[in-house]
PDB file of C-alpha atoms and ligand atoms in Angstrom:
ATOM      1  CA  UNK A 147      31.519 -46.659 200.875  1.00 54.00           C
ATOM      2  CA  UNK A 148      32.269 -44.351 203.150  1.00 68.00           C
ATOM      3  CA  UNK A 149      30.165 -41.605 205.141  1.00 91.00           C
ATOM      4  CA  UNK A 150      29.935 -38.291 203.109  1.00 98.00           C
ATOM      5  CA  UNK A 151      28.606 -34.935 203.433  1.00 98.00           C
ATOM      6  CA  UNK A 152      25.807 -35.648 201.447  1.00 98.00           C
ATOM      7  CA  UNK A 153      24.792 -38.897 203.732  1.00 98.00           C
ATOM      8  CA  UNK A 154      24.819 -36.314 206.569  1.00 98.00           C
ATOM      9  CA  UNK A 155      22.199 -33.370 204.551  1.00 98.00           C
ATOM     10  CA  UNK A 156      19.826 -36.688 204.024  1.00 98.00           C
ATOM     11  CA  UNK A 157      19.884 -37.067 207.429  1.00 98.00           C
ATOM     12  CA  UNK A 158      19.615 -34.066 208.325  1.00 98.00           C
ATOM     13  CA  UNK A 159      22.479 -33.748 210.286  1.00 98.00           C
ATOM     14  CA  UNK A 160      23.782 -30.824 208.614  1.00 97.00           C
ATOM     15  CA  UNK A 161      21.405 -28.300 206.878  1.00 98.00           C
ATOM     16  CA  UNK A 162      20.937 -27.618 203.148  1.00 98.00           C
ATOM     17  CA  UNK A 163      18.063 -25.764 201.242  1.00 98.00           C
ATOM     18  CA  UNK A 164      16.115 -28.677 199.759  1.00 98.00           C
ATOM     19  CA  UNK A 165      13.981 -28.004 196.961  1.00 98.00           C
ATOM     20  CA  UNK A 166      12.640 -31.211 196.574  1.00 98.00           C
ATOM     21  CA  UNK A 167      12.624 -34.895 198.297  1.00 98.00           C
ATOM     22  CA  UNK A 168      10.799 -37.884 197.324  1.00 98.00           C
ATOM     23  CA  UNK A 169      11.041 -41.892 198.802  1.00 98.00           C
ATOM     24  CA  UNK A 170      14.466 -42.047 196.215  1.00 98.00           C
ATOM     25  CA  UNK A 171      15.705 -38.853 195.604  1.00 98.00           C
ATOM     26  CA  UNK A 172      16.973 -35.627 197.475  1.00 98.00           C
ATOM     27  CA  UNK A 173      17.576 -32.097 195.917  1.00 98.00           C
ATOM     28  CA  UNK A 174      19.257 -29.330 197.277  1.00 98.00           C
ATOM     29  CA  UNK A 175      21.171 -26.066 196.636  1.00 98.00           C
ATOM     30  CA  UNK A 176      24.740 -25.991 195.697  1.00 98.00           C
ATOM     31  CA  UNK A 177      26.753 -24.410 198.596  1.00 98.00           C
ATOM     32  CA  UNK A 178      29.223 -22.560 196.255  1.00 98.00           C
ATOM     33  CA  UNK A 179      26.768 -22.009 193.389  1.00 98.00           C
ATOM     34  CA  UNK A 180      28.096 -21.983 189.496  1.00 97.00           C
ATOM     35  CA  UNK A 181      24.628 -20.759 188.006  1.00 97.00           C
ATOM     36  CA  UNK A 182      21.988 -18.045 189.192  1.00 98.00           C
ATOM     37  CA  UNK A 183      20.314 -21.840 190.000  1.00 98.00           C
ATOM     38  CA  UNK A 184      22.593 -24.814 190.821  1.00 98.00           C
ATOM     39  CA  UNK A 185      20.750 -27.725 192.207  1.00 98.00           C
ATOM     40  CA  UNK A 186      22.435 -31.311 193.224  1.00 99.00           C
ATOM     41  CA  UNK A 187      20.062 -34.172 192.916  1.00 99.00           C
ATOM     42  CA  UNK A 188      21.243 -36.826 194.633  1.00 98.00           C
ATOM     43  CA  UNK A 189      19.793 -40.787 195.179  1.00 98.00           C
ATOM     44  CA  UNK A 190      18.790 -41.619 198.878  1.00 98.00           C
ATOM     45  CA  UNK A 191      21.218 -45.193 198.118  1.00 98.00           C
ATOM     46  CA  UNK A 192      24.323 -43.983 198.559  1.00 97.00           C
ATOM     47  CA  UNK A 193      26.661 -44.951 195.091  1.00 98.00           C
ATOM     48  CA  UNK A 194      30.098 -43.286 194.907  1.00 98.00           C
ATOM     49  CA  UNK A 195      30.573 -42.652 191.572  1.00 98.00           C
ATOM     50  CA  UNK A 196      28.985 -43.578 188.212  1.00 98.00           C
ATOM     51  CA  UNK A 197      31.504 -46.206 187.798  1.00 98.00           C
ATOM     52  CA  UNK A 198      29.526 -48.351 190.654  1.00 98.00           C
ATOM     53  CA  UNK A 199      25.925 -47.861 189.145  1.00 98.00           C
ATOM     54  CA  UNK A 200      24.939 -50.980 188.723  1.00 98.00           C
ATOM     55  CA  UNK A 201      22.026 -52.361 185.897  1.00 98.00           C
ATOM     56  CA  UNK A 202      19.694 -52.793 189.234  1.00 98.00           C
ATOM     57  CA  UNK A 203      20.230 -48.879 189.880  1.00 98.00           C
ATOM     58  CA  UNK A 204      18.942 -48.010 186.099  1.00 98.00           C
ATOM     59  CA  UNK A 205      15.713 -47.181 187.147  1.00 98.00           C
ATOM     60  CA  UNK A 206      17.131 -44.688 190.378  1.00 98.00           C
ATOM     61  CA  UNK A 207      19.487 -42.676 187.816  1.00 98.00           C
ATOM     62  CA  UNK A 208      16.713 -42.306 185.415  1.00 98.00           C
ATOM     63  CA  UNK A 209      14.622 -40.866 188.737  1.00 98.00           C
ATOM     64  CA  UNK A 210      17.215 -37.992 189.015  1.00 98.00           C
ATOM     65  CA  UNK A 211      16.881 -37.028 185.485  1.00 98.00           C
ATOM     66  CA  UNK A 212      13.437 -36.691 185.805  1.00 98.00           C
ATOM     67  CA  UNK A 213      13.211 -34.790 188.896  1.00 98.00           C
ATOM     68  CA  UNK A 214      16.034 -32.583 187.677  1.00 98.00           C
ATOM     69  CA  UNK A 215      13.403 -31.916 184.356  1.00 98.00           C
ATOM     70  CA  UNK A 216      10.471 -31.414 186.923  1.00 98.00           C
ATOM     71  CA  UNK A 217      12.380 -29.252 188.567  1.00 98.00           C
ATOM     72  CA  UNK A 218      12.724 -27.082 185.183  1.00 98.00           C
ATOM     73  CA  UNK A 219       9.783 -27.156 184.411  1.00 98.00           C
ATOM     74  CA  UNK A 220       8.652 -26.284 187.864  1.00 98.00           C
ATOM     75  CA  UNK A 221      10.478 -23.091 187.881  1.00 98.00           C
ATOM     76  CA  UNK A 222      10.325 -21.936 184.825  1.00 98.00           C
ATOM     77  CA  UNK A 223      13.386 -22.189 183.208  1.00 98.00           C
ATOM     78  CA  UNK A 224      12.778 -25.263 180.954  1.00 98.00           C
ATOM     79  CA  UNK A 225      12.186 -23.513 177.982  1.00 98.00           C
ATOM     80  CA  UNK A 226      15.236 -21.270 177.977  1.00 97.00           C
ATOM     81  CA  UNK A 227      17.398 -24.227 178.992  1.00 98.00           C
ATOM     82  CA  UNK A 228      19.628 -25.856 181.512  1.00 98.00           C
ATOM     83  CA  UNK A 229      22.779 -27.853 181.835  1.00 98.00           C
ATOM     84  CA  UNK A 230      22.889 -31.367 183.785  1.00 98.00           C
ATOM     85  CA  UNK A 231      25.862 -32.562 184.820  1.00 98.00           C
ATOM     86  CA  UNK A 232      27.784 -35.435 186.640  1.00 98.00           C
ATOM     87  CA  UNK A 233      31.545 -35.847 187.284  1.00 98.00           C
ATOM     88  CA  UNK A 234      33.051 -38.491 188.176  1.00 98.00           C
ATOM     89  CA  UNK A 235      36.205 -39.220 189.376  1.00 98.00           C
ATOM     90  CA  UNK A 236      39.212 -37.189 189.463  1.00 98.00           C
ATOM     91  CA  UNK A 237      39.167 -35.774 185.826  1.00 97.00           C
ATOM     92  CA  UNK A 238      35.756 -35.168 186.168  1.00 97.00           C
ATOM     93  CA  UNK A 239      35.985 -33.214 188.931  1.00 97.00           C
ATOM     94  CA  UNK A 240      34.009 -35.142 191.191  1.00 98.00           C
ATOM     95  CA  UNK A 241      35.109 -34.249 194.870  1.00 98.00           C
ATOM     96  CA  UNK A 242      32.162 -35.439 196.581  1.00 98.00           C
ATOM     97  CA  UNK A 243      31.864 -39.317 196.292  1.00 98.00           C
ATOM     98  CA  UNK A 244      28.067 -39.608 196.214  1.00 98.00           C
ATOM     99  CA  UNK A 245      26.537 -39.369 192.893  1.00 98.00           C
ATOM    100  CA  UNK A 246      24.881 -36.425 192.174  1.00 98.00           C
ATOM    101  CA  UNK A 247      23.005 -34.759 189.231  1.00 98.00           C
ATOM    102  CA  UNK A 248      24.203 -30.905 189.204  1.00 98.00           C
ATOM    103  CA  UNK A 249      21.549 -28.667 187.729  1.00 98.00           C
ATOM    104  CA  UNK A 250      22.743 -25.624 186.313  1.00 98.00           C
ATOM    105  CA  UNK A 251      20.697 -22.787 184.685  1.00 98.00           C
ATOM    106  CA  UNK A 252      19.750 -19.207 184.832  1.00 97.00           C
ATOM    107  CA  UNK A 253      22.549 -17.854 182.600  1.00 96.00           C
ATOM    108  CA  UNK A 254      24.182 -19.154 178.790  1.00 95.00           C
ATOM    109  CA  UNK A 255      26.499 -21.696 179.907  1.00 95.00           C
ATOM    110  CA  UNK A 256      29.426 -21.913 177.839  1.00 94.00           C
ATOM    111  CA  UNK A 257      30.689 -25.218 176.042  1.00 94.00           C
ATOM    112  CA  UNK A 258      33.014 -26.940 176.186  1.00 91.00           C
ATOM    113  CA  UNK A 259      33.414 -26.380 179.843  1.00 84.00           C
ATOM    114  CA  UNK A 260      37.185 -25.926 180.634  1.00 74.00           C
TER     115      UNK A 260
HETATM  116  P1  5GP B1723      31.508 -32.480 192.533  1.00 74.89           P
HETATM  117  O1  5GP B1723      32.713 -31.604 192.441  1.00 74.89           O
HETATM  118  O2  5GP B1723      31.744 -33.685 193.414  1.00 74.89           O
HETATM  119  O3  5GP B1723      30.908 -32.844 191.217  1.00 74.89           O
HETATM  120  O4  5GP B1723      30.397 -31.590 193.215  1.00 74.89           O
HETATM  121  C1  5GP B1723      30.240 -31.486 194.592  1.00 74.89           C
HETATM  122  C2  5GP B1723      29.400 -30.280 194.831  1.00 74.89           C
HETATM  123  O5  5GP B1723      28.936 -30.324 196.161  1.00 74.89           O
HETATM  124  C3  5GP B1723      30.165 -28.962 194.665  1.00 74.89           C
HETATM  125  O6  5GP B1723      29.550 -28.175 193.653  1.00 74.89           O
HETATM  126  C4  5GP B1723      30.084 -28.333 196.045  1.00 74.89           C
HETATM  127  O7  5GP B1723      29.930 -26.935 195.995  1.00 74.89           O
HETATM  128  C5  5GP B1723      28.894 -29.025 196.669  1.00 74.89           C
HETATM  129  N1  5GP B1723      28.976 -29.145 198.117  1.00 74.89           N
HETATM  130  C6  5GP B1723      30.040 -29.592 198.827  1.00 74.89           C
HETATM  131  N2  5GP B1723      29.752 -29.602 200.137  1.00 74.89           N
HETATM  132  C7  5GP B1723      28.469 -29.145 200.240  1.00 74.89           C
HETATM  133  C8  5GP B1723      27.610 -28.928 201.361  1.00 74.89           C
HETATM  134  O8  5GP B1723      27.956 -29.152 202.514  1.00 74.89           O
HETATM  135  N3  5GP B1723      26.359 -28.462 201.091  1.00 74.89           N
HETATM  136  C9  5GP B1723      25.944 -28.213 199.802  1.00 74.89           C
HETATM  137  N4  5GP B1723      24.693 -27.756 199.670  1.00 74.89           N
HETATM  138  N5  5GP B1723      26.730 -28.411 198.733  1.00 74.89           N
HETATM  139  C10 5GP B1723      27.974 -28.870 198.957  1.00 74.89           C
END
């Protein structure tokens, strides 16, 4: 696939506000935030879109779910809730094409998004 602007925040060639980073996985603030807290986790492999996860990569998507959770749970806001998200494609929305988890909380997010 080619180079996106996520390849270039892990690294570090252009800044972002990481909140957290382990061996697989980097979080980081949403530029153009939707939620008081909007938080892209993203896998250190670079996959386009969920369409190219492959059964090998189960264990890496099941990584960003639980650092998203962490993350919750880390600052507080598990208990009143939280949205994850990921788009994928071009009626998903997706315009970045480098999977990534969006964590959005802080406020009632409406349903069904529109
Ligand atoms: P998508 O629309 O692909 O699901 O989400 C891409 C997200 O990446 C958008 O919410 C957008 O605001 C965010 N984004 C795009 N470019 C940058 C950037 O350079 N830095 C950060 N922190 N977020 C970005």
């Amino acid at each position: 696939m080619s180079d996106t602007i996520f390849a270039k925040i892990i690294r570090r060639e252009i800044p972002a506000q990481i909140v957290f980073e382990d061996d697989h996985v980097l979080a980081f603030k949403d530029i153009h935030a939707q939620a008081p807290v909007h938080v892209l986790f993203i896998p250190k492999k670079p996959i386009a879109t969920l369409n190219d996860l492959q059964d090998g990569d189960a264990e890496l998507a099941g990584r960003l779910l639980l650092a998203a959770a962490a993350y919750a749970k880390r600052e507080g806001f598990a208990e009143n809730g939280y949205r994850v998200v990921f788009n994928c494609n071009g009626d998903g929305g997706q315009t970045v094409f480098h999977i990534h988890l969006h964590l959005l909380a802080g406020r009632a997010l409406s349903w069904p998004p529109g």
